[in-house]
Every structure is written in structure tokens, then in C-alpha cells.
Coordinates of C-alpha atoms and ligand atoms in Angstrom, one line a residue:
M1380 CA 61.4 84.6 146.2
R1381 CA 62.9 84.6 149.7
I1382 CA 65.8 87.1 149.9
V1383 CA 67.9 87.9 152.9
F1384 CA 70.1 91.0 153.0
I1385 CA 73.1 90.8 155.3
A1386 CA 74.7 94.2 155.8
S1387 CA 76.7 96.3 158.2
E1388 CA 74.4 99.4 158.1
C1389 CA 70.8 100.2 157.3
V1390 CA 68.5 103.3 157.6
P1391 CA 66.9 104.0 160.0
F1392 CA 69.0 101.9 162.4
S1393 CA 72.6 102.7 161.6
K1394 CA 74.4 104.8 159.0
T1395 CA 77.8 106.2 158.0
G1396 CA 77.0 106.6 154.2
G1397 CA 75.0 105.7 151.2
L1398 CA 75.3 101.9 151.9
A1399 CA 72.7 102.5 154.7
D1400 CA 70.3 104.3 152.3
V1401 CA 70.5 101.4 149.9
V1402 CA 70.0 98.7 152.4
G1403 CA 67.1 100.7 153.9
A1404 CA 65.3 101.2 150.6
L1405 CA 66.0 98.4 148.1
P1406 CA 64.4 95.7 150.2
E1407 CA 61.1 97.7 150.3
A1408 CA 61.2 98.0 146.5
L1409 CA 61.8 94.3 146.1
Q1410 CA 59.0 93.5 148.6
A1411 CA 56.8 95.8 146.4
L1412 CA 57.6 93.5 143.5
G1413 CA 56.2 90.6 145.4
H1414 CA 59.4 89.1 147.0
K1415 CA 59.8 88.3 150.7
V1416 CA 62.8 90.2 152.0
E1417 CA 64.5 90.1 155.4
V1418 CA 67.4 92.2 156.6
I1419 CA 70.1 91.2 159.1
I1420 CA 72.3 94.0 160.6
P1421 CA 74.4 94.3 163.8
R1422 CA 72.9 96.0 166.8
Y1423 CA 75.3 98.8 167.5
R1424 CA 75.2 101.1 170.6
A1425 CA 73.5 103.8 168.5
T1426 CA 71.0 101.4 166.9
K1427 CA 67.5 102.2 168.3
P1428 CA 65.1 99.5 167.3
G1429 CA 61.5 100.4 167.6
T1430 CA 60.5 96.9 168.4
I1431 CA 62.3 93.8 169.8
L1432 CA 60.0 90.9 169.8
P1433 CA 60.5 88.3 172.6
H1434 CA 61.4 85.2 170.6
A1435 CA 65.0 86.1 170.1
S1436 CA 67.4 83.1 169.9
N1437 CA 70.8 82.7 171.4
L1438 CA 73.6 81.8 169.1
T1439 CA 77.1 80.5 169.5
V1440 CA 79.4 81.9 166.8
P1441 CA 82.1 79.3 166.2
L1442 CA 85.2 81.5 165.6
T1443 CA 88.5 79.6 165.8
S1444 CA 89.8 82.3 168.1
G1445 CA 87.1 81.4 170.6
F1446 CA 83.3 81.0 170.7
K1447 CA 81.4 84.3 170.8
S1448 CA 77.9 84.3 172.1
A1449 CA 75.4 86.5 170.4
A1450 CA 71.6 86.8 170.1
I1451 CA 69.4 87.2 167.1
Q1452 CA 66.6 89.6 167.8
R1453 CA 63.5 89.9 165.7
G1454 CA 63.0 93.6 165.3
D1455 CA 60.9 96.1 163.3
I1456 CA 58.9 95.2 160.2
I1457 CA 59.1 98.2 158.0
K1458 CA 56.9 98.2 154.9
G1459 CA 56.7 94.5 155.2
V1460 CA 60.5 94.0 155.5
Q1461 CA 61.5 92.1 158.6
H1462 CA 64.7 93.4 160.3
Y1463 CA 66.8 91.2 162.5
F1464 CA 69.6 92.4 164.8
V1465 CA 72.7 90.4 165.7
D1466 CA 73.2 91.5 169.3
C1467 CA 76.8 90.9 170.5
P1468 CA 77.7 93.7 172.9
E1469 CA 81.3 92.6 173.1
L1470 CA 81.7 93.3 169.4
F1471 CA 79.1 96.0 168.6
D1472 CA 78.2 98.0 171.7
R1473 CA 80.8 100.7 170.9
D1474 CA 80.9 104.5 170.0
G1475 CA 81.2 104.1 166.2
L1476 CA 80.3 101.5 163.6
Y1477 CA 83.9 100.9 162.4
Q1478 CA 86.0 103.4 164.2
T1479 CA 86.8 105.0 167.5
K1480 CA 85.7 108.6 168.2
D1481 CA 89.1 109.9 167.0
G1482 CA 88.8 108.1 163.7
K1483 CA 90.9 105.0 164.2
D1484 CA 89.7 101.7 162.9
Y1485 CA 88.9 99.2 165.6
P1486 CA 91.8 96.7 165.8
D1487 CA 89.4 93.8 165.8
N1488 CA 87.3 94.8 162.8
A1489 CA 88.2 91.5 161.0
L1490 CA 86.9 89.5 163.9
R1491 CA 83.8 91.7 164.4
F1492 CA 82.6 91.3 160.8
A1493 CA 83.7 87.8 160.3
A1494 CA 81.7 87.0 163.5
F1495 CA 78.7 89.0 162.2
S1496 CA 78.7 87.2 158.8
L1497 CA 78.8 83.8 160.5
A1498 CA 76.2 84.8 163.1
A1499 CA 73.9 86.0 160.4
L1500 CA 74.1 82.6 158.7
E1501 CA 73.6 80.7 161.9
A1502 CA 70.7 83.0 162.8
L1503 CA 68.9 82.3 159.6
K1504 CA 68.5 78.7 160.7
H1505 CA 66.8 79.8 163.9
V1506 CA 64.4 82.4 162.6
S1507 CA 63.7 82.0 158.9
E1508 CA 62.8 79.7 156.1
S1509 CA 65.6 78.7 153.9
P1510 CA 66.4 81.7 151.6
E1511 CA 66.9 81.5 147.8
I1512 CA 69.1 84.5 147.8
I1513 CA 71.6 85.9 150.3
H1514 CA 72.6 89.4 149.3
C1515 CA 75.8 90.7 150.9
H1516 CA 77.2 94.2 150.8
D1517 CA 80.8 95.4 150.8
W1518 CA 83.8 93.9 152.7
Q1519 CA 81.9 93.7 156.0
T1520 CA 79.7 90.8 154.8
S1521 CA 82.0 89.5 152.0
L1522 CA 82.9 86.4 154.1
A1523 CA 79.3 85.1 154.1
P1524 CA 79.6 83.6 150.6
V1525 CA 83.0 82.2 151.6
Y1526 CA 81.5 80.6 154.8
L1527 CA 78.5 79.2 152.8
K1528 CA 80.8 77.5 150.3
R1529 CA 83.3 76.3 152.9
L1530 CA 81.4 75.6 156.1
Y1531 CA 77.8 75.0 155.0
A1532 CA 78.4 73.3 151.6
S1533 CA 76.5 70.2 152.7
D1534 CA 73.9 71.9 155.0
P1535 CA 70.5 71.1 153.5
F1536 CA 69.1 74.4 154.9
F1537 CA 71.3 76.3 152.3
R1538 CA 71.0 73.8 149.5
Q1539 CA 68.8 76.2 147.4
T1540 CA 70.6 79.4 148.4
S1541 CA 72.6 81.5 145.9
T1542 CA 74.7 84.5 146.9
V1543 CA 75.0 88.0 145.5
L1544 CA 77.6 90.5 146.5
T1545 CA 77.1 94.2 145.9
I1546 CA 80.3 96.3 145.8
H1547 CA 79.4 99.8 147.0
N1548 CA 83.0 100.9 147.3
L1549 CA 86.1 99.0 146.2
G1550 CA 88.3 101.6 148.0
Y1551 CA 87.5 99.8 151.3
P1552 CA 88.4 96.2 150.7
G1553 CA 88.8 95.0 154.3
L1554 CA 92.5 94.3 154.4
F1555 CA 93.9 92.5 157.4
P1556 CA 97.1 90.9 158.5
A1557 CA 97.6 87.2 157.4
E1558 CA 97.3 85.9 161.0
V1559 CA 93.6 86.9 161.0
L1560 CA 92.8 83.9 158.8
S1561 CA 93.5 81.4 161.6
Q1562 CA 91.0 83.2 163.9
I1563 CA 88.0 83.4 161.7
T1564 CA 87.2 79.7 161.1
L1565 CA 88.7 79.5 157.6
D1566 CA 91.4 77.1 156.5
S1567 CA 94.9 78.3 155.7
D1568 CA 94.6 76.8 152.2
L1569 CA 92.5 79.9 151.3
F1570 CA 95.7 82.0 151.8
N1571 CA 96.8 81.9 148.2
I1572 CA 96.5 84.0 145.1
D1573 CA 93.3 82.2 144.0
G1574 CA 91.8 82.7 147.5
L1575 CA 91.8 85.5 150.0
E1576 CA 95.5 86.4 149.9
F1577 CA 96.3 89.8 148.6
F1578 CA 100.0 90.9 148.7
G1579 CA 100.6 89.1 151.9
K1580 CA 97.4 90.1 153.6
V1581 CA 93.9 88.8 153.9
N1582 CA 91.4 90.7 151.6
F1583 CA 87.7 90.1 152.6
L1584 CA 86.3 91.7 149.5
K1585 CA 88.4 89.5 147.3
G1586 CA 86.8 86.5 149.1
G1587 CA 83.3 87.9 148.3
I1588 CA 84.3 88.5 144.7
L1589 CA 85.6 84.9 144.2
F1590 CA 83.0 83.0 146.2
S1591 CA 79.7 84.8 145.5
D1592 CA 77.5 83.6 142.6
F1593 CA 77.0 87.0 141.2
I1594 CA 78.5 90.5 141.7
T1595 CA 76.9 93.8 141.3
T1596 CA 78.1 97.3 141.7
V1597 CA 76.1 100.5 141.9
S1598 CA 76.5 102.1 138.5
R1599 CA 77.3 100.9 135.0
R1600 CA 80.3 103.1 134.6
Y1601 CA 81.8 102.0 137.9
A1602 CA 81.3 98.4 136.9
A1603 CA 83.6 99.0 134.0
E1604 CA 86.0 101.2 136.0
I1605 CA 86.7 98.7 138.7
Q1606 CA 87.9 96.3 136.0
T1607 CA 90.8 98.7 135.1
P1608 CA 94.1 99.2 136.9
E1609 CA 93.3 102.9 137.6
L1610 CA 90.2 102.2 139.8
G1611 CA 90.6 98.5 140.4
Y1612 CA 92.6 98.8 143.7
G1613 CA 94.6 95.8 142.7
L1614 CA 91.5 93.7 142.3
D1615 CA 90.8 94.5 138.7
G1616 CA 92.4 91.2 137.5
V1617 CA 90.2 89.2 139.9
L1618 CA 87.2 91.2 138.8
R1619 CA 88.0 90.7 135.1
S1620 CA 88.2 87.0 135.8
R1621 CA 84.5 87.2 136.8
A1622 CA 83.5 89.7 134.2
D1623 CA 80.6 87.6 132.9
R1624 CA 79.1 87.7 136.5
I1625 CA 79.4 91.4 137.1
Q1626 CA 76.6 93.9 136.5
G1627 CA 76.3 97.6 137.3
I1628 CA 72.9 98.6 138.6
L1629 CA 72.3 102.2 139.5
N1630 CA 71.1 103.0 143.0
G1631 CA 67.7 104.5 143.3
V1632 CA 66.4 107.1 145.7
D1633 CA 63.8 106.8 148.5
Y1634 CA 61.6 109.8 147.5
E1635 CA 59.6 109.4 150.7
A1636 CA 62.7 110.6 152.5
W1637 CA 64.1 112.9 149.9
N1638 CA 61.4 115.0 148.3
P1639 CA 61.1 118.8 148.8
A1640 CA 57.3 118.6 148.3
T1641 CA 56.9 116.5 151.5
D1642 CA 60.2 116.9 153.4
R1643 CA 59.5 117.7 157.1
L1644 CA 63.1 118.5 157.9
I1645 CA 63.2 121.6 155.7
P1646 CA 61.7 124.9 156.7
A1647 CA 59.4 125.3 153.7
R1648 CA 58.2 122.8 151.1
Y1649 CA 58.1 123.4 147.4
T1650 CA 57.4 121.8 144.0
P1651 CA 58.6 122.3 140.4
Q1652 CA 55.5 124.4 139.8
N1653 CA 56.0 126.7 142.9
L1654 CA 59.6 127.3 144.0
E1655 CA 58.8 130.0 146.6
G1656 CA 59.6 127.5 149.4
K1657 CA 63.1 127.0 147.9
K1658 CA 63.9 130.7 148.4
A1659 CA 62.7 130.5 152.0
C1660 CA 65.0 127.4 152.5
K1661 CA 67.9 129.3 151.1
K1662 CA 67.4 132.2 153.5
A1663 CA 66.9 130.0 156.4
L1664 CA 70.0 127.9 155.6
L1665 CA 72.2 131.0 155.4
M1666 CA 70.8 132.3 158.7
R1667 CA 71.2 129.0 160.4
M1668 CA 74.9 129.0 159.2
G1669 CA 75.4 132.3 160.9
V1670 CA 74.9 134.9 158.1
T1671 CA 72.7 137.6 159.8
Q1672 CA 71.9 139.5 156.6
P1673 CA 72.0 137.0 153.7
A1674 CA 72.6 138.3 150.2
L1675 CA 70.0 136.2 148.5
D1676 CA 71.2 137.0 145.0
R1677 CA 74.5 135.3 145.7
P1678 CA 74.6 131.7 144.7
V1679 CA 75.0 129.1 147.4
I1680 CA 77.1 126.0 146.7
G1681 CA 76.3 123.1 149.0
I1682 CA 78.5 120.2 150.1
V1683 CA 77.3 117.2 152.2
S1684 CA 79.9 114.5 152.5
R1685 CA 82.0 112.0 154.3
F1686 CA 85.4 113.7 154.4
A1687 CA 87.6 111.1 152.7
I1688 CA 90.2 111.2 150.0
Q1689 CA 87.7 109.7 147.6
K1690 CA 85.5 112.8 147.7
G1691 CA 88.1 115.1 146.0
F1692 CA 88.1 118.1 148.4
D1693 CA 91.9 118.6 148.0
L1694 CA 90.9 120.5 144.8
I1695 CA 88.9 123.1 146.8
S1696 CA 91.8 124.4 148.8
E1697 CA 93.6 125.4 145.5
I1698 CA 90.7 127.4 144.2
A1699 CA 89.2 128.8 147.4
E1700 CA 90.3 132.4 146.7
E1701 CA 88.9 132.4 143.1
L1702 CA 85.7 130.8 144.4
V1703 CA 85.2 133.5 147.0
K1704 CA 85.9 136.2 144.3
T1705 CA 83.0 134.8 142.2
G1706 CA 80.7 136.0 145.0
V1707 CA 79.3 132.6 146.2
Y1708 CA 78.6 131.2 149.6
I1709 CA 79.8 127.7 150.3
V1710 CA 77.9 125.7 152.8
A1711 CA 79.7 122.5 153.8
L1712 CA 78.6 119.7 156.1
G1713 CA 80.9 116.8 156.6
A1714 CA 83.0 114.7 159.0
G1715 CA 85.7 112.1 158.7
E1716 CA 89.4 112.2 158.1
P1717 CA 91.0 114.9 160.2
K1718 CA 93.0 116.3 157.3
Y1719 CA 89.7 117.4 155.5
E1720 CA 88.0 118.5 158.7
Q1721 CA 91.0 120.7 159.2
L1722 CA 91.0 122.0 155.6
F1723 CA 87.3 123.1 155.9
R1724 CA 87.9 124.6 159.4
E1725 CA 90.8 126.7 157.9
L1726 CA 88.7 127.9 155.0
A1727 CA 85.9 128.9 157.4
A1728 CA 88.5 130.8 159.5
Q1729 CA 90.0 132.5 156.4
Y1730 CA 86.7 133.4 154.8
P1731 CA 84.2 133.5 157.6
D1732 CA 81.4 135.2 155.7
R1733 CA 81.6 132.8 152.7
F1734 CA 82.7 129.4 153.8
L1735 CA 80.0 128.3 156.2
V1736 CA 81.1 125.0 157.7
K1737 CA 79.8 122.5 160.1
I1738 CA 82.0 119.5 161.0
A1739 CA 79.4 116.9 162.0
Y1740 CA 77.1 114.2 160.9
D1741 CA 73.7 115.9 160.8
N1742 CA 70.8 114.4 158.8
E1743 CA 68.5 117.4 159.3
L1744 CA 71.1 119.9 158.1
A1745 CA 71.9 117.6 155.1
H1746 CA 68.3 117.9 154.0
Q1747 CA 68.4 121.7 154.6
I1748 CA 71.5 122.1 152.4
E1749 CA 69.9 120.1 149.6
A1750 CA 66.9 122.4 149.7
G1751 CA 68.7 125.7 150.4
S1752 CA 71.6 125.6 147.9
D1753 CA 71.6 126.6 144.3
I1754 CA 74.5 124.3 143.3
F1755 CA 75.6 121.0 144.8
L1756 CA 79.3 120.1 144.5
M1757 CA 80.8 116.6 144.2
P1758 CA 84.3 116.7 142.8
S1759 CA 85.0 113.0 143.6
R1760 CA 88.2 111.3 142.6
Y1761 CA 86.0 108.3 142.1
E1762 CA 82.3 107.7 142.9
P1763 CA 80.7 104.2 142.7
C1764 CA 77.2 105.8 142.5
G1765 CA 76.8 108.8 144.7
L1766 CA 73.4 109.7 146.1
N1767 CA 73.6 113.3 147.0
Q1768 CA 73.7 114.5 143.4
I1769 CA 70.5 112.5 142.7
Y1770 CA 68.9 114.0 145.8
S1771 CA 70.0 117.4 144.5
L1772 CA 68.2 117.0 141.2
K1773 CA 64.9 116.5 143.0
Y1774 CA 65.5 119.6 145.2
G1775 CA 66.3 121.8 142.1
T1776 CA 69.9 122.1 143.3
V1777 CA 72.1 121.9 140.2
P1778 CA 74.9 119.4 140.5
V1779 CA 78.5 120.2 139.6
V1780 CA 80.3 116.9 139.5
R1781 CA 83.4 115.1 138.3
A1782 CA 82.6 112.8 135.3
T1783 CA 83.3 109.6 137.1
G1784 CA 81.4 106.4 138.1
G1785 CA 77.7 107.1 139.0
L1786 CA 78.2 110.8 138.9
D1787 CA 78.8 110.5 135.1
D1788 CA 75.9 108.1 134.7
T1789 CA 73.4 110.3 136.5
I1790 CA 74.2 113.8 135.4
Q1791 CA 74.0 115.1 131.8
E1792 CA 75.8 118.3 130.9
F1793 CA 73.5 121.2 130.4
D1794 CA 73.7 122.8 127.0
G1795 CA 71.3 125.7 127.6
K1796 CA 68.3 123.5 126.9
E1797 CA 68.8 119.9 127.7
G1798 CA 70.8 118.4 130.6
T1799 CA 70.8 118.5 134.3
G1800 CA 74.2 119.7 135.6
F1801 CA 77.8 120.5 134.9
K1802 CA 80.7 118.1 134.7
F1803 CA 84.5 118.1 134.5
S1804 CA 86.8 115.3 133.6
D1805 CA 90.4 116.1 134.6
Y1806 CA 91.1 115.7 138.2
S1807 CA 92.4 119.2 138.5
A1808 CA 91.6 122.4 140.4
A1809 CA 91.4 124.3 137.1
A1810 CA 88.9 121.9 135.6
L1811 CA 86.8 122.1 138.7
L1812 CA 86.9 125.9 138.7
G1813 CA 86.0 125.8 135.0
A1814 CA 82.8 123.7 135.7
I1815 CA 81.8 126.0 138.5
Q1816 CA 82.3 129.1 136.4
K1817 CA 80.2 127.6 133.6
A1818 CA 77.4 126.9 136.1
L1819 CA 77.6 130.4 137.4
E1820 CA 77.3 131.9 133.9
F1821 CA 74.0 130.1 133.5
Y1822 CA 73.0 131.1 137.0
R1823 CA 73.2 134.7 135.9
R1824 CA 70.6 133.9 133.1
P1825 CA 67.4 133.2 135.0
A1826 CA 65.5 131.6 132.2
A1827 CA 68.3 129.1 131.5
W1828 CA 68.8 128.4 135.2
A1829 CA 65.1 127.8 135.6
Q1830 CA 65.4 125.3 132.7
V1831 CA 68.3 123.3 134.2
M1832 CA 66.5 123.2 137.6
Q1833 CA 63.3 122.0 136.0
N1834 CA 65.2 119.4 133.9
G1835 CA 66.7 118.0 137.2
M1836 CA 63.5 118.1 139.2
S1837 CA 61.6 116.1 136.5
Q1838 CA 64.1 113.2 136.6
D1839 CA 62.9 109.9 138.2
F1840 CA 65.5 107.8 140.0
S1841 CA 63.0 105.8 142.1
W1842 CA 64.0 102.3 143.1
T1843 CA 61.5 100.4 141.0
V1844 CA 63.6 100.0 137.8
S1845 CA 66.7 99.0 139.6
A1846 CA 64.9 96.6 141.9
R1847 CA 63.6 94.9 138.8
S1848 CA 67.2 94.4 137.6
Y1849 CA 68.2 92.8 140.9
A1850 CA 65.1 90.6 140.8
E1851 CA 66.1 89.4 137.3
I1852 CA 69.6 88.4 138.6
Y1853 CA 68.0 86.6 141.5
E1854 CA 65.7 84.8 139.2
R1855 CA 68.5 83.7 136.9
L1856 CA 70.4 82.3 139.9
R1857 CA 67.4 80.5 141.2
A1858 CA 66.9 78.9 137.7
A1859 CA 70.5 77.9 137.5
K1860 CA 70.2 76.2 141.0
V1861 CA 67.2 74.3 139.9
R1862 CA 69.0 73.1 136.7
T1863 CA 72.0 72.0 138.7
K1864 CA 69.8 70.1 141.2
M1865 CA 68.0 68.4 138.3
A1866 CA 71.3 67.4 136.7
S1867 CA 72.7 65.8 139.9
Ligands
ADP284 P1 79.1 107.7 150.4 O1 78.2 106.5 150.6 O2 80.3 107.4 149.6 O3 79.3 108.5 151.6 P2 76.7 108.7 148.9 O4 76.5 109.9 148.2 O5 76.3 107.4 148.3 O6 78.2 108.6 149.4 O7 75.8 108.7 150.3 C1 76.1 109.6 151.3 C2 74.9 109.6 152.2 O8 75.3 109.9 153.6 C3 73.8 110.5 151.8 O9 72.6 110.1 152.3 C4 74.3 111.8 152.6 O10 73.2 112.7 152.8 C5 74.8 111.2 153.9 N1 75.8 112.0 154.5 C6 77.1 112.0 154.2 N2 77.8 112.9 155.1 C7 76.9 113.3 155.9 C8 76.9 114.3 157.0 N3 78.1 114.8 157.4 N4 75.8 114.5 157.7 C9 74.6 113.9 157.3 N5 74.5 113.1 156.3 C10 75.6 112.8 155.6
GLC285 C1 79.4 103.9 148.6 C2 79.9 104.8 147.5 C3 78.8 105.7 147.0 C4 77.5 104.9 146.8 C5 77.1 104.2 148.1 C6 75.8 103.4 148.1 O1 79.7 104.3 149.9 O2 81.0 105.6 147.9 O3 79.2 106.2 145.7 O4 76.4 105.7 146.4 O5 78.1 103.4 148.5 O6 75.9 102.4 147.1

């Protein structure tokens, strides 16, 4: 089948979080199953394409607020997957993907990603054969299915095209003032409760949920959670109305990038059979973080995260003192909301020998923390899938996670024999501390600890299984299109 991914980020070209890992890896896995997959992403200032081939086409993006000119550039082919860039410097040649350097959303984000979605559809007509599936991701490309049904309904190029929307995070719906609708080439009749209107605003993700042919999200538990008022962000009713078209498919992992046996970003490589390299990684990590004489018998708790309310770090401040008393080092890498950056800076100032903090986005250090830590902490309020806990399993770094969304689906509580990590349910500092203390009790029993590490390292979360689930959905959509065509 011919499948096109339209997304706002993709490894190795642009990344703020797990979305980029997924858009980087899933197309390759689909391609390996025999499909032809192309990916269209914006060309940001930081996007460094390896190749730009000459036959780029110029596009005019027909926004009601004014035409924008953009170019579609044919870029790198990675493992058979053709990547295209929408180049529109006016909209994308900026410091950040979505925000200014000081963390403020760009005021024209609605226009930027409406224009991108529209440009991607226009671009397809210049560079590609007609696709059977257009697969969109999160609010940034949620308007593509809306445009397809509204502006391209009678365009023969898209006659055989079905759309899939993957919700990676319902917490970011793309909410904008009502006036936006008149600027993005959509009629005002869409501004109602059965359309894009959401409590007086325009909600891009709601558009995607209503107009796409199928909706997926990134774990089974999250698929159920988003249909409840607690985690539905006001969209649970809309999601329930489409319940028969929603499926949770767990994210996979690109083990070519995240595998301690081959990882070139860590100081020593290791395998489940020979863990010597992991000890070297622990020592090197502590030294890199400024500990001149590391006490290697102390456990290291690693954190790599976007700093956002979702990730649950409020809980840490309440138990910092108790944590330090247990004797652990905490190595934290993260960037994002100033409130959490400040929190970690303060912890580092208060306990300089124990809270080892780097406020940054640093892929190399992220790999070194995965390899050099004993425990990996993810106390998320909610977590659609979460990738770092899955990477941790492979690196023999035992996850302590809150039992929510994909964290709950991917980690099984260790009982001394079976299981891969430690979980807590209540969103409370006491419950988090309890789970860490439980992990530390096992850490002091080397045979049990070796067991939980081995259990995790032998898990397989590679993309093949999940890619098959996506392919099944695409196939069902294609068959349904053929049936409709035959009936008409
Ligand atoms: P989310 O997408 O919600 O941020 P995930 O766990 O799905 O959470 O994915 C996060 C991805 O981003 C992982 O690949 C992780 O290593 C990476 N990441 C997050 N924060 C940082 C950081 N400060 N530096 C480097 N990589 C980071
Ligand atoms: C989101 C979620 C995360 C998920 C990632 C990739 O950003 O917060 O849980 O793993 O998308 O799907």
C-alpha cells in the first residue's frame, strides 16, 4: 500500500519528544512489511537534511488570511522511506519547533500548522502517486483529514485515500481563538459542537478525531483512559462517540538506536551475558556529572524528560530529603517549563553531591543516563505510552513508574522472580517513595536485582508487531473504500 505520514517532527531531522522517535521508526517497520511509505515534515531552522534533490516544486498554500508560498523538497531516503520537507522560511525558519527560546508558544502556531497540513496535501499532488493512507499525528496535522473532506472531497487524486490520526498526547489539543477559523480556509459552519468548536475556541485535535477515518493512540490503556472524564481533556465524549474507530497500539522501539550492545554514544557497551560495561557506564556518568570520587555501591536513579506538568515531578520535591537519606544519586536531564527547571536547579543547589542535574536537551547524555543508571524514574500524572521506560528495560535499568497509560502496559511489577519494574498507583509523594523504597530493598539483594535486570533486558518491544497492527487497520480502510466505490 502507499502510505504517507504527515507529522510535525521526525528523527533524525527534528525532535522535541517521543513523537519524533515514532515518526522516525514506524515508517521503516511498515516498509519492511512491504508497504511504500513517505514522510512529509516541515523544514525548521534546525532541520539538517543530508540530501535535497533538485526537483523540488513550488507551492502556493491557499490560506484565507493570504497565500503563503512554500516549496516541497525531496530529501533523504532512509531505509527505503522517502522524506519530504515543506520549506516555508516565513513559518518554520525559527529557533524552536513550537516555542520561542523562553518557552512561549509562537502566536501564529494555528496558521503555521494549518498551512503545513494544507501544503502537505498540495505537495503530494506534485511529488507522489495518489496514497491509499494518509497518517496524521497529534494536533499539528489534525486538520489534514478536515481539509481532505472539506476542500478535496471531489479531487480524483484523493479518491482512494483514507485517513488515520494517531493521538500521541491528548494534553496538547491545539486550542486557538475562534477568529482563527476564518484565516485557515475552513468555513464558519464548522464552528459548532459537532465540528471544531470547543468551549468557544477552535480545537484542532477535535477536528482530527471527527474527520479522520480511524483513530489510534499509543497504548491500550491510554485508549481507554482518554474516553473517561479524568483523562479525556473534555474530548472524552467526542472520543466515545467514535469508540468503534479507536484502537490502542503500543509504540515500539528502534533497537538500532537504543541498544547497549551497539550504542556508540555510551562509554562502554554491554550485553545481558556480560554487564561489565554497565559498571563502566555508571562510573563515567557520575564523573561526567561532576562526582570526582563516585561511590559505586550507591544506586543511581536516572531521569530524562521533557519538563512538563504531565511528567509528575512535583512529587519529587516533597520527598527529596527522604530520597537523599536512602543514599541514592539522582541524575536528571530535562528541559521545558521554567517551574520544573527551577525545581531541579534548587534540588541540585540544596544537595549538590546527590542531585546531579543538567537542564538541557542532550541526546548523548540521554543515552548515557539510560546506560549508567540502576533505576529509571517516571512518576507521570498520565503517560500515553512513554518510551524511556522501554529503553531502560533494554539497558538493564529498572523502571519505577506510575501505573498509568503505556507505563502500566509496558512494566510488570517485580515479585522477586517475575516482573520488570516497580509501580505505584496513587498520584502521591508517599506512594512514589514507597515504590522507590521497594526497588531499593531489591537492589540490596544482588541475586534478585540481577533477576529483575535480566527480565527487563530480555523483553522485546521492537516495532514489527505494532507495525502489523497499523497495517491491518490500513488494510481494513482500503477494503472499505473499495466496497464504497463498488456500491456507488
Ligand atoms: P514524551 O514524548 O512525552 O516527551 P517519551 O517517553 O515518549 O515522552 O519520549 C521522550 C523522548 O525524548 C525520548 O526519546 C527521550 O530520550 C527524549 N528526551 C526527552 N527529554 C530529553 C532531553 N532533555 N534530552 C534528550 N532527550 C530527551
Ligand atoms: C507523547 C507522549 C508519550 C508517547 C509519545 C510518542 O509525547 O507523551 O507518552 O510515548 O508521544 O507516542
